[in-house]
Tab-separated table of C-alpha atoms in Angstrom:
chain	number	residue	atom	x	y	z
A	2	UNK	CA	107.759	126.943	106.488
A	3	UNK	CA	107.538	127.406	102.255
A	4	UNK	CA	106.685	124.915	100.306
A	5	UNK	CA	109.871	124.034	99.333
A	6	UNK	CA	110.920	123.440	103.483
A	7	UNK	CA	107.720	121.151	103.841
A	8	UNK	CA	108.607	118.881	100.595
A	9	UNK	CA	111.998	118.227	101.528
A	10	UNK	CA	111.530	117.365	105.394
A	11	UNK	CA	107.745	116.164	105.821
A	12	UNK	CA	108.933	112.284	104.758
A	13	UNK	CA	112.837	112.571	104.585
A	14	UNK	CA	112.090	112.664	100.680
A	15	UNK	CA	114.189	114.787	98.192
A	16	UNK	CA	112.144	116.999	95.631
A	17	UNK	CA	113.419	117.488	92.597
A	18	UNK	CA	112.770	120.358	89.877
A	19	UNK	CA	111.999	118.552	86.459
A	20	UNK	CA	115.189	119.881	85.225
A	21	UNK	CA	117.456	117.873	87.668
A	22	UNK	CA	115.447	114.841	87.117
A	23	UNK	CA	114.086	114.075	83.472
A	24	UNK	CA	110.803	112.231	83.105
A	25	UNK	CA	111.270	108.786	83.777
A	26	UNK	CA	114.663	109.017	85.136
A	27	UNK	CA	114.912	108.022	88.576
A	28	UNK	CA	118.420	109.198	88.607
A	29	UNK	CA	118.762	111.351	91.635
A	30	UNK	CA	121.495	110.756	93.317
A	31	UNK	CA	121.413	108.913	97.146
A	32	UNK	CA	123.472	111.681	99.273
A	33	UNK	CA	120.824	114.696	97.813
A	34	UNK	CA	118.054	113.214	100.294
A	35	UNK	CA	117.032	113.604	103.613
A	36	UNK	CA	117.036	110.221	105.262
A	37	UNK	CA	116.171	111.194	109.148
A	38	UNK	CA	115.235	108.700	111.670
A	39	UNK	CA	113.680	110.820	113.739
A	40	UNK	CA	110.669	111.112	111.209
A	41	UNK	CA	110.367	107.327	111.136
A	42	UNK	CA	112.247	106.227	107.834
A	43	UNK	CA	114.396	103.662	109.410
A	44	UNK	CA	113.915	100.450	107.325
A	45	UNK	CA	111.261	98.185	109.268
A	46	UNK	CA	109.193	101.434	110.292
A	47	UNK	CA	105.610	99.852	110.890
A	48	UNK	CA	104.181	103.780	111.353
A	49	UNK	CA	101.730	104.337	108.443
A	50	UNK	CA	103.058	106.927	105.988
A	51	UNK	CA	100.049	107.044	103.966
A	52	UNK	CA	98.885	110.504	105.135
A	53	UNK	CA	102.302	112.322	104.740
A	54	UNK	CA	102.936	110.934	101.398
A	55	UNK	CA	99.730	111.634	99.770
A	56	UNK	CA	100.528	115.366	101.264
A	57	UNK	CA	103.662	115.143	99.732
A	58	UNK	CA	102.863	114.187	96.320
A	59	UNK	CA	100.070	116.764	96.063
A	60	UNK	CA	102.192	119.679	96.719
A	61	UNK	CA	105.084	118.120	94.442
A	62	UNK	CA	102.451	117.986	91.339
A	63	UNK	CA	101.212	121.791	91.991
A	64	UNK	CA	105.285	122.315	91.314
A	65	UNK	CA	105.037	120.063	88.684
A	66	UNK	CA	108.584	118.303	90.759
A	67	UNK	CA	110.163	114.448	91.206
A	68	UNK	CA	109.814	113.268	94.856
A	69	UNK	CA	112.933	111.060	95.193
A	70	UNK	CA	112.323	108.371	98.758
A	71	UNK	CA	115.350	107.326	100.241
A	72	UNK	CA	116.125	103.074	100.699
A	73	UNK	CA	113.654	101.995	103.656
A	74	UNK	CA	110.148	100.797	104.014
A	75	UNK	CA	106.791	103.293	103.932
A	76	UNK	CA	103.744	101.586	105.161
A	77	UNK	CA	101.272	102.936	102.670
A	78	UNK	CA	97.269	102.521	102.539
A	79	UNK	CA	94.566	104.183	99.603
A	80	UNK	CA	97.411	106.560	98.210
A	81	UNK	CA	95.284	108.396	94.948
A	82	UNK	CA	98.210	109.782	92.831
A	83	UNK	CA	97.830	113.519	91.668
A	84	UNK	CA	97.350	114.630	87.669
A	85	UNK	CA	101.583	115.047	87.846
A	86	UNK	CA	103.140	111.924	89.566
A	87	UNK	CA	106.890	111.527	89.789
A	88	UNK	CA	107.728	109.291	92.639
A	89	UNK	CA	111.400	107.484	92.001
A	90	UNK	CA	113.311	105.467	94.692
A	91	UNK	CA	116.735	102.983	95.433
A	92	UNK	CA	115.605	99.933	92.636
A	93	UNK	CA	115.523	97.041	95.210
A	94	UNK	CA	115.659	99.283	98.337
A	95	UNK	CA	112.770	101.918	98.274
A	96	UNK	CA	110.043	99.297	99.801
A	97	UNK	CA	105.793	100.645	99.814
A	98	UNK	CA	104.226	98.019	101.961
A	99	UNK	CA	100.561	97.688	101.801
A	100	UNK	CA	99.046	98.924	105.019
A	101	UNK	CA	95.762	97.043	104.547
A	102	UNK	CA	92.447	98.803	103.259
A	103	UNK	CA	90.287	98.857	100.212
A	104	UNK	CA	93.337	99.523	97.728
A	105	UNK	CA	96.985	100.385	97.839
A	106	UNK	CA	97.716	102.846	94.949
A	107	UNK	CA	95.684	104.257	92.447
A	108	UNK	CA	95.325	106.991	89.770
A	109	UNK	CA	92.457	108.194	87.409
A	110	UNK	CA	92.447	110.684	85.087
A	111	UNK	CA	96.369	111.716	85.417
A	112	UNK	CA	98.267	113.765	83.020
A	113	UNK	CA	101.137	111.904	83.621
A	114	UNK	CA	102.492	109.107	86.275
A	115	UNK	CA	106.280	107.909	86.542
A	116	UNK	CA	106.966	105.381	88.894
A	117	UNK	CA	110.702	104.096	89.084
A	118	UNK	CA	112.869	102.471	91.563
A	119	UNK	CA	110.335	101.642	93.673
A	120	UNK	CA	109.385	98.376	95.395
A	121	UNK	CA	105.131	97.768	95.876
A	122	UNK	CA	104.758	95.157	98.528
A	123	UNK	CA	101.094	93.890	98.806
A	124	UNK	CA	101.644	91.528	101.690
A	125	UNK	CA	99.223	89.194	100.791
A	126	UNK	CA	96.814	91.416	102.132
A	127	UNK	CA	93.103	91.464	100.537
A	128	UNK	CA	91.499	94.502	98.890
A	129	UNK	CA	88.181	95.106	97.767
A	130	UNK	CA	86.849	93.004	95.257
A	131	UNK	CA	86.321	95.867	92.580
A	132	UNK	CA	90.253	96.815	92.786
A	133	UNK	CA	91.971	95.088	89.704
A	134	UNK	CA	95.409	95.711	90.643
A	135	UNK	CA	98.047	96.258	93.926
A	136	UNK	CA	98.916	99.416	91.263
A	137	UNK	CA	95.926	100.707	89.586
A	138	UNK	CA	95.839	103.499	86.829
A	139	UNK	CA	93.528	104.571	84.797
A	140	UNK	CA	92.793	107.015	82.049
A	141	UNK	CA	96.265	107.849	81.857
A	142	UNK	CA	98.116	108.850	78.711
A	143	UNK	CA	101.385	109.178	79.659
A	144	UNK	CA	102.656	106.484	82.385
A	145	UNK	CA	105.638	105.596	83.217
A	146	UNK	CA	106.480	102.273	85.161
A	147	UNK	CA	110.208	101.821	85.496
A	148	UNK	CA	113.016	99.780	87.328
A	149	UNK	CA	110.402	98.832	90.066
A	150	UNK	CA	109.519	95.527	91.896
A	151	UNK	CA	105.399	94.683	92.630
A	152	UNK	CA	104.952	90.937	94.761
A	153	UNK	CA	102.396	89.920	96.757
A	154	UNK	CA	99.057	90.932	95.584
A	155	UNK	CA	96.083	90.247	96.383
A	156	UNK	CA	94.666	90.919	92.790
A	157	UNK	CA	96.574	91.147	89.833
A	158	UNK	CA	100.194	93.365	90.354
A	159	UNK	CA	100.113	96.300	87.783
A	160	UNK	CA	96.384	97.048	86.359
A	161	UNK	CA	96.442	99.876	83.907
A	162	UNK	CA	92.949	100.882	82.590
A	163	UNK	CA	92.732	102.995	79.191
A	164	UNK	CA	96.562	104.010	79.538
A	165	UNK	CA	99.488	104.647	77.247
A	166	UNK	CA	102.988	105.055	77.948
A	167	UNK	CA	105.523	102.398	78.880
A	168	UNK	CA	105.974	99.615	81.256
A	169	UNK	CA	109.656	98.598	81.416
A	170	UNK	CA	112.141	96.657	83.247
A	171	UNK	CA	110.283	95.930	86.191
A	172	UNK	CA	109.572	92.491	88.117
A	173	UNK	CA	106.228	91.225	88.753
A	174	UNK	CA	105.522	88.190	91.019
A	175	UNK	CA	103.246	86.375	93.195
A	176	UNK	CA	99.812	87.956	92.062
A	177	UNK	CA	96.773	85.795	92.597
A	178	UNK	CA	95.469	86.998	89.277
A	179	UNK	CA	97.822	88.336	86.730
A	180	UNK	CA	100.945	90.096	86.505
A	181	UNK	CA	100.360	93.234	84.501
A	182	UNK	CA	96.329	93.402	83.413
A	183	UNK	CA	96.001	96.175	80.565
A	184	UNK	CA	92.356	97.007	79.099
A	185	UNK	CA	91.829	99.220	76.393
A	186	UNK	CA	95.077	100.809	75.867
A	187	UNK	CA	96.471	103.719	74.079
A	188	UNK	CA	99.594	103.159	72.350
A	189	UNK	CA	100.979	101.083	74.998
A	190	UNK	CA	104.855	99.396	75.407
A	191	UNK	CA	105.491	96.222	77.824
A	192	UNK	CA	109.196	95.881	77.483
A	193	UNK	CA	111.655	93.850	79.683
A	194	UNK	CA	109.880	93.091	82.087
A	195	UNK	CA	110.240	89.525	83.951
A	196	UNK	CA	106.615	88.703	85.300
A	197	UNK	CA	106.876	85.294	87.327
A	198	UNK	CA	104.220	82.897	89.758
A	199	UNK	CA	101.286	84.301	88.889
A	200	UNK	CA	98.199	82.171	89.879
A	201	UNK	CA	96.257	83.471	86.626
A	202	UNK	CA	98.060	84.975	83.665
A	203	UNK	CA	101.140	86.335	82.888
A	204	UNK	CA	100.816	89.457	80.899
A	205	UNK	CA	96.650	90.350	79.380
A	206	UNK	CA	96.215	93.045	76.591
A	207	UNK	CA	92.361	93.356	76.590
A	208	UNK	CA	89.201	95.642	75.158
A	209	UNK	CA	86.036	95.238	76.260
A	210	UNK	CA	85.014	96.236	72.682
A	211	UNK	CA	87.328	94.782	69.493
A	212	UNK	CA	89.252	97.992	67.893
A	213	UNK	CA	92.403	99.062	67.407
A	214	UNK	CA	94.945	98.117	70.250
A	215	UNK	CA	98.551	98.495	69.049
A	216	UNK	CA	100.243	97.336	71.955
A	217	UNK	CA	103.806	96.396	71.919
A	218	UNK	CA	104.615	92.921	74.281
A	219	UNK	CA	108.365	92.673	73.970
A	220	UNK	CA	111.632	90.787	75.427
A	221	UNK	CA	110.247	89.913	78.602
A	222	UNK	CA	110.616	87.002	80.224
A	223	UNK	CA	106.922	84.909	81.395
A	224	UNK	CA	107.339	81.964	83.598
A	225	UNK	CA	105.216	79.742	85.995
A	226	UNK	CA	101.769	80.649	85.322
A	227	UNK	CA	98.974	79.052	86.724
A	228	UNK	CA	95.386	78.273	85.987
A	229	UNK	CA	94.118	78.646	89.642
A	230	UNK	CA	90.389	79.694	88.689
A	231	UNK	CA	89.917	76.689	86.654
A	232	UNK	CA	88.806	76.715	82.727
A	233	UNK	CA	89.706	75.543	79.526
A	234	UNK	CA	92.375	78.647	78.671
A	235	UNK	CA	90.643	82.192	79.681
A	236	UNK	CA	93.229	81.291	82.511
A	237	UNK	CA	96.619	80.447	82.415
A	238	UNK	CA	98.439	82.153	79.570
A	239	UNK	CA	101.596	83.609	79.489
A	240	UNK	CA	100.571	86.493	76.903
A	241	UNK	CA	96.926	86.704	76.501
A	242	UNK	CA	95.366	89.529	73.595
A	243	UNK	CA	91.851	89.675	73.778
A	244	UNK	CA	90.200	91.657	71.197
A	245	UNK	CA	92.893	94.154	70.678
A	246	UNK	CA	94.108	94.955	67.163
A	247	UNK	CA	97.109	95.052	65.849
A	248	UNK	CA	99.315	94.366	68.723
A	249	UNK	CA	103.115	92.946	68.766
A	250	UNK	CA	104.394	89.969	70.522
A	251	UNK	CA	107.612	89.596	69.829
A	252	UNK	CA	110.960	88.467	71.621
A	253	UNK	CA	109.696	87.039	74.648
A	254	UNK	CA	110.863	84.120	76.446
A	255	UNK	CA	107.977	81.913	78.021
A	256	UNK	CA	107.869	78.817	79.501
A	257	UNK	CA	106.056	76.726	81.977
A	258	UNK	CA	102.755	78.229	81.641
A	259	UNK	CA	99.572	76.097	82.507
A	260	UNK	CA	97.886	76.815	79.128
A	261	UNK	CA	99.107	78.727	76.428
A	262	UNK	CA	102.103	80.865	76.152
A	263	UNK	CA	100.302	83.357	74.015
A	264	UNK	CA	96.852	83.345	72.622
A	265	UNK	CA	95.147	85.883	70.483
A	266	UNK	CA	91.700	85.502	70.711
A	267	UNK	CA	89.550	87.371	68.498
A	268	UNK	CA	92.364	89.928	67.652
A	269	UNK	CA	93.218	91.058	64.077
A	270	UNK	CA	96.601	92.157	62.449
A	271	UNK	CA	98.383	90.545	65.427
A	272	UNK	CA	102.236	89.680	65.087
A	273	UNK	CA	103.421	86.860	66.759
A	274	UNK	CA	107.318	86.767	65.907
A	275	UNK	CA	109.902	85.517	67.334
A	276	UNK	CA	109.296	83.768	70.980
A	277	UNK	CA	110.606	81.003	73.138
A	278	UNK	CA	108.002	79.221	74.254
A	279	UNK	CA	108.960	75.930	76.270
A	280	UNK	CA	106.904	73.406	78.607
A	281	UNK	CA	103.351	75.190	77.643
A	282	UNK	CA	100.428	72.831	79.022
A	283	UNK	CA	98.252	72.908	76.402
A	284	UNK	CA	98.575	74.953	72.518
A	285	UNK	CA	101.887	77.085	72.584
A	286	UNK	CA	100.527	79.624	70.169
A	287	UNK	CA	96.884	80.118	69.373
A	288	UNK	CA	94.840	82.354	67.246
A	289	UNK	CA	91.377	81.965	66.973
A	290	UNK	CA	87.886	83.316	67.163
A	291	UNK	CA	86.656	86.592	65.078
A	292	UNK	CA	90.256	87.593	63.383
A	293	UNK	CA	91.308	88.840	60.553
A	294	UNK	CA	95.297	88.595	60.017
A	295	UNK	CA	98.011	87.390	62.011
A	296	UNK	CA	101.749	86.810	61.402
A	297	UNK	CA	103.361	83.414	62.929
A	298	UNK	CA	106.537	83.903	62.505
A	299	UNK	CA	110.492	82.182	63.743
A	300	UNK	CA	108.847	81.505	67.159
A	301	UNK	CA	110.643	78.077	68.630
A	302	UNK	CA	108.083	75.635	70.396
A	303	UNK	CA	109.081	72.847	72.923
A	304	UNK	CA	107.546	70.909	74.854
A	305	UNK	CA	103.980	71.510	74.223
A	306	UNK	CA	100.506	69.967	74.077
A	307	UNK	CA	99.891	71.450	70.423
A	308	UNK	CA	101.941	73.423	68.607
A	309	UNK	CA	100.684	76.295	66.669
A	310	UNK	CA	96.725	76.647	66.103
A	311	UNK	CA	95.394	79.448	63.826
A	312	UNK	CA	91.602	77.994	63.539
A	313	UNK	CA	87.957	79.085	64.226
A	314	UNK	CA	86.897	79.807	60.750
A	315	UNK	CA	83.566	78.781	61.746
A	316	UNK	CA	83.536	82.203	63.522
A	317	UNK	CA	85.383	83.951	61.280
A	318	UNK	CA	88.938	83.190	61.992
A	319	UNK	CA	91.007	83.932	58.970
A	320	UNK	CA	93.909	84.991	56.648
A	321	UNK	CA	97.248	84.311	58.052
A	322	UNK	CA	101.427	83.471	57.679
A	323	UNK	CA	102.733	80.938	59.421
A	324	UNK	CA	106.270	80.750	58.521
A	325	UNK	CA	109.672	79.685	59.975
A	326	UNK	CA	108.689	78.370	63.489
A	327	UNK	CA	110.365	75.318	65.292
A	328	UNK	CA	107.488	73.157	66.954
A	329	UNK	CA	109.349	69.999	68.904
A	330	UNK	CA	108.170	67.347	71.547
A	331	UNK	CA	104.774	67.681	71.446
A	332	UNK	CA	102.973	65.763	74.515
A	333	UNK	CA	99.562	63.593	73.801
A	334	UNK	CA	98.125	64.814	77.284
A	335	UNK	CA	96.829	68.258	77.685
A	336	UNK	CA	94.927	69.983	80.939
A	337	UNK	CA	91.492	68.333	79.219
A	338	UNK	CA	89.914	65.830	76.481
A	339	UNK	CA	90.646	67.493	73.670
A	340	UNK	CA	93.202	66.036	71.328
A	341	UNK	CA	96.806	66.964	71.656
A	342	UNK	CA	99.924	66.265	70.144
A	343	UNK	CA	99.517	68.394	67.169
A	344	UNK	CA	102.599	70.460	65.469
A	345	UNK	CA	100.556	73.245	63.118
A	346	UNK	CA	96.516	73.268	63.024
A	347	UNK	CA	95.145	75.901	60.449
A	348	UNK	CA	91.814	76.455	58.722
A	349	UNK	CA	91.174	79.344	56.533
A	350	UNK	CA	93.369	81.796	54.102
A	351	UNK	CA	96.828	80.693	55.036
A	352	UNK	CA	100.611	80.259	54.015
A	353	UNK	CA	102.252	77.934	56.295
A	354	UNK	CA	105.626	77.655	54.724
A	355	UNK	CA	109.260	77.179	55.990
A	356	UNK	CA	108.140	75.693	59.122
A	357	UNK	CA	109.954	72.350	61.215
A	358	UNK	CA	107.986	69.949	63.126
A	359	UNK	CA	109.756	67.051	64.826
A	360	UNK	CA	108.291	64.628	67.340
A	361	UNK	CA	104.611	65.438	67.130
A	362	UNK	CA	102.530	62.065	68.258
A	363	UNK	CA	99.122	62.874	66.765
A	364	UNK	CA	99.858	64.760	63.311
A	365	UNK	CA	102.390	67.511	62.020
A	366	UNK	CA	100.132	69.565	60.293
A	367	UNK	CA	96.529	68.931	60.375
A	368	UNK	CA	94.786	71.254	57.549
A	369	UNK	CA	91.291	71.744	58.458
A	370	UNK	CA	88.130	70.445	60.478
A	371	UNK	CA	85.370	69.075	58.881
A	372	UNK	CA	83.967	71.169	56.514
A	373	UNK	CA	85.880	74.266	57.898
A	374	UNK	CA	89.015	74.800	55.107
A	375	UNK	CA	89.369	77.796	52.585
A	376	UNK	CA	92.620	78.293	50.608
A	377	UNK	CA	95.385	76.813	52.784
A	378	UNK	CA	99.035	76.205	51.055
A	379	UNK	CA	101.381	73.974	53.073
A	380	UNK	CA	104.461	74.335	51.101
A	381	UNK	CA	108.196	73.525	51.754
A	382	UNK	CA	107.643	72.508	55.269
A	383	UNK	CA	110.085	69.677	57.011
A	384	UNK	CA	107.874	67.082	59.480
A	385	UNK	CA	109.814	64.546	61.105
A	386	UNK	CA	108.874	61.619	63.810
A	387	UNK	CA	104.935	62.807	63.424
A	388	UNK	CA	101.888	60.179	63.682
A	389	UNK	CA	100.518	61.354	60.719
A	390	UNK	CA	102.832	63.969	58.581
A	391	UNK	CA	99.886	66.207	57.396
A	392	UNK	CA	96.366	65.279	57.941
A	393	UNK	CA	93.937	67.141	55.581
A	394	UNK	CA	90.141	66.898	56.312
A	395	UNK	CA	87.891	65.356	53.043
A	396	UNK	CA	84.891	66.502	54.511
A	397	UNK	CA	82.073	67.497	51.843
A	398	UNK	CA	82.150	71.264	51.799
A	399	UNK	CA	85.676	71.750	52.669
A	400	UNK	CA	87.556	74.141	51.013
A	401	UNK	CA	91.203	74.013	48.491
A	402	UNK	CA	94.300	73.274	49.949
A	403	UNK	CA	97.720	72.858	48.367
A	404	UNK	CA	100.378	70.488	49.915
A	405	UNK	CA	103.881	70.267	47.748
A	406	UNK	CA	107.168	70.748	48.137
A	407	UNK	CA	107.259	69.301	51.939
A	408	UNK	CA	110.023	66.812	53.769
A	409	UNK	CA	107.750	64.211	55.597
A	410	UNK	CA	110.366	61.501	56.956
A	411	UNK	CA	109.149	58.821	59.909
A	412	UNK	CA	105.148	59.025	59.577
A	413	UNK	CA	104.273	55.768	61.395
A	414	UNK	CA	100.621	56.326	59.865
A	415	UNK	CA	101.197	57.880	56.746
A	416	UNK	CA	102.704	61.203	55.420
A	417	UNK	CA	99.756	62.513	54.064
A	418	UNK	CA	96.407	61.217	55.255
A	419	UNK	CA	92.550	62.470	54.393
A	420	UNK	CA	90.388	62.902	57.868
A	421	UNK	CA	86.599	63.270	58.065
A	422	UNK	CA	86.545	64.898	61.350
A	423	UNK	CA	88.732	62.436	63.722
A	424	UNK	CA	88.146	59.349	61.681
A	425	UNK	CA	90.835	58.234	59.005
A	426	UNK	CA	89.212	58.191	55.297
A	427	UNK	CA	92.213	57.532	52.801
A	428	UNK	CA	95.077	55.866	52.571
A	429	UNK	CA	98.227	57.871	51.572
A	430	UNK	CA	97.928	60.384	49.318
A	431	UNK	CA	101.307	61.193	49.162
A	432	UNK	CA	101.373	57.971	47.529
A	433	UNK	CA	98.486	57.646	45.422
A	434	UNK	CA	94.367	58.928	45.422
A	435	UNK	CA	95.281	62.190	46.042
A	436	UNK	CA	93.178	62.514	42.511
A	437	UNK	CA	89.560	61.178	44.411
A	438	UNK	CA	89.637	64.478	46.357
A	439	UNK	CA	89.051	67.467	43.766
A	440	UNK	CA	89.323	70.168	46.507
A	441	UNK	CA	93.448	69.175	47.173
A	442	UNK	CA	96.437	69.554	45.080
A	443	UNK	CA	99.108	67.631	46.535
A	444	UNK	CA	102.279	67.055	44.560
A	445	UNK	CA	106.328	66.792	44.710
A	446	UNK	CA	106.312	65.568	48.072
A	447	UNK	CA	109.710	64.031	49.799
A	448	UNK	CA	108.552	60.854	51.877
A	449	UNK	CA	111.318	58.747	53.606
């Protein structure tokens, strides 16, 4: 039997030549495959395929082809994908059920991986502690994870280690750590993916080391995330960077998330644009820690703890536009003691302009903390239904701030009130002794 005889009847796959089935693809059409019960393809089949498979897709990369499975289930243990992976299935039908082992499917050092149409079932079963992900590859350039379904890990669902490439349209759900867990990328894209009921995080861009990420997070949809090992938001998040540069969050939908529904900590020339972000448990959108640069921009918030926070100047947190964001129905309680119902919190080197706060029951805007302010203009902002419209600290050391040109209507305790640290120290200055504190200019102010 050739080569050729073997691929096609050893697991009732099809193999493709890369010119009947471009990269990525998955197109391969149903009646081209071999779909034989005698070789134990019949859905429910509880025989382990995990031998036949990994035979399969070593032969298919030395022909550099596309193994298409049929719709059915393939009980599947410590599978190692080859340097050229192209396994494609039935979206919703082709089913890889974890057989139980140390890991399910993994890859290192790949030239290039394209999974699409497939379904990765981890049945709940437990791997060993060092495996990240039900799907782990690593030190891949070129990946390719497309149309497919992962549920039911163990550890996180998709781990991808020092990878490029694209993640798209697939569903993620049920993983007892996060949904997609990405370290150190290489010009990575997360697109359109829905990543659900995930006891830890949603979807984590991380380095080890800060550098240069540029990771792009877009139009997926993050919901019911969980803080299940505890903290005070390293758990939690919806979208989590962690010392990755220059990544893009943009055009997701979030919601219900037990902390935040994105935080960039420590991560400069971020963009945060354009996100739905509803029911977060504690701050919506947070940057903080050792940044340099970040773009806030015509996100909507409701339903938060806090609103927006772009703070930690004390460790270097700094220079960013906040601009055009909706922040609504802000809650007082929050998963711990810190203070909550705050719309916009910034500290250092900022434009916060063009934003709307309504119903925010500590302050609006709250400029500062302590002696930690440097060069923040809050200018033609609207704050409705606040505590406090904007709450500026008067600390001795702090830094300029400008405040004009905002709409504060329905301050119960003033529009525009000076703070040393949580203690009121002014009446307000949108009123008069705005002129006592040399470090503020605050002027043309509509209060109603």
């Amino acid at each position: 039997m050739d080569r050729r005889a073997f691929l096609t009847g050893a697991l009732g796959a099809t193999v493709a030549a890369p010119a009947a089935a471009a990269v990525g693809s998955g197109n391969l059409s149903r009646h081209s495959s071999i779909d034989n019960p005698e070789l134990g393809l019949l859905t429910g089949s509880v025989r382990d395929r995990s031998h036949t498979l990994q035979r399969l897709l070593g032969a298919a990369s030395n022909d550099d082809r596309q193994i298409y499975l049929p719709a059915g289930s393939y009980v599947v243990s410590e599978l190692r994908l080859p340097a050229r992976t192209r396994l494609a299935g039935v979206p919703g039908a082709t089913r890889l059920v974890f057989g139980g082992g140390a890991h399910m499917i993994s890859s290192s050092q790949a030239e290039f991986v394209s999974l699409t149409g497939l379904t990765f079932d981890g049945a709940g079963k437990t791997m060993d502690e060092y495996v990240p992900g039900l799907v782990h590859l690593a030190s891949t350039k070129n990946v390719v994870v497309e149309d497919c379904i992962i549920e039911g890990s163990s550890r996180s669902g998709l781990a991808l280690d020092r990878c490029g490439g694209r993640v798209t349209r697939t569903v993620i759900g049920g993983a007892a750590n996060a949904g997609i867990r990405a370290v150190e990328s290489t010009g990575l894209s997360i697109a359109d993916n829905v990543v659900k009921d995930c006891a830890n995080g949603g979807i984590l861009v991380y380095r080890w080391t800060k550098g240069e990420g540029g990771t792009i997070v877009t139009g997926n949809r993050v919901e019911g995330i969980g803080a299940q090992s505890g903290g005070t938001g390293q758990y939690g998040n919806g979208i989590n960077v962690f010392r990755a540069d220059s990544v893009l969050v943009a055009n997701n939908r979030i919601a219900d998330c037990a902390f935040l529904s994105v935080r960039a900590n420590s991560a400069s020339n971020v963009q945060i644009t354009g996100n739905n972000c509803m029911r977060s448990g504690e701050t919506a959108i947070y940057a903080e820690f050792s940044f340099e640069g970040a773009v806030i921009a015509n996100n909507i918030v409701d339903g938060a703890a806090n609103g927006i926070s772009v703070v930690n100047f004390k460790e270097g947190g700094r220079i960013a536009v906040v601009s055009g964001n909706i922040v609504r129905n802000l809650k007082r309680e929050g998963p711990h003691k810190n203070g909550f119902g705050t719309g916009i919190a910034l500290e250092a080197d900022i434009s916060a302009t063009g934003n709307v706060v309504e119903n925010a029951p500590r302050f609006g805007m709250a400029l500062g903390w302590g002696p930690f302010l440097r060069d923040v203009a809050a200018t033609g902002n609207v704050i409705r239904n606040a505590g406090v419209g904007i709450a500026v600290t008067v600390v001795d050391g702090a830094g300029s701030a400008v405040i004009s040109d905002n709409l504060i209507s329905g301050s119960e305790r003033g529009a525009i009130v000076g703070m040393r640290w949580q203690e009121r120290a002014s009446g307000d200055l949108a009123l008069s002794g705005a002129e006592e504190f040399e470090h503020l200019q605050i002027e043309r102010n509509r209060v109603s």
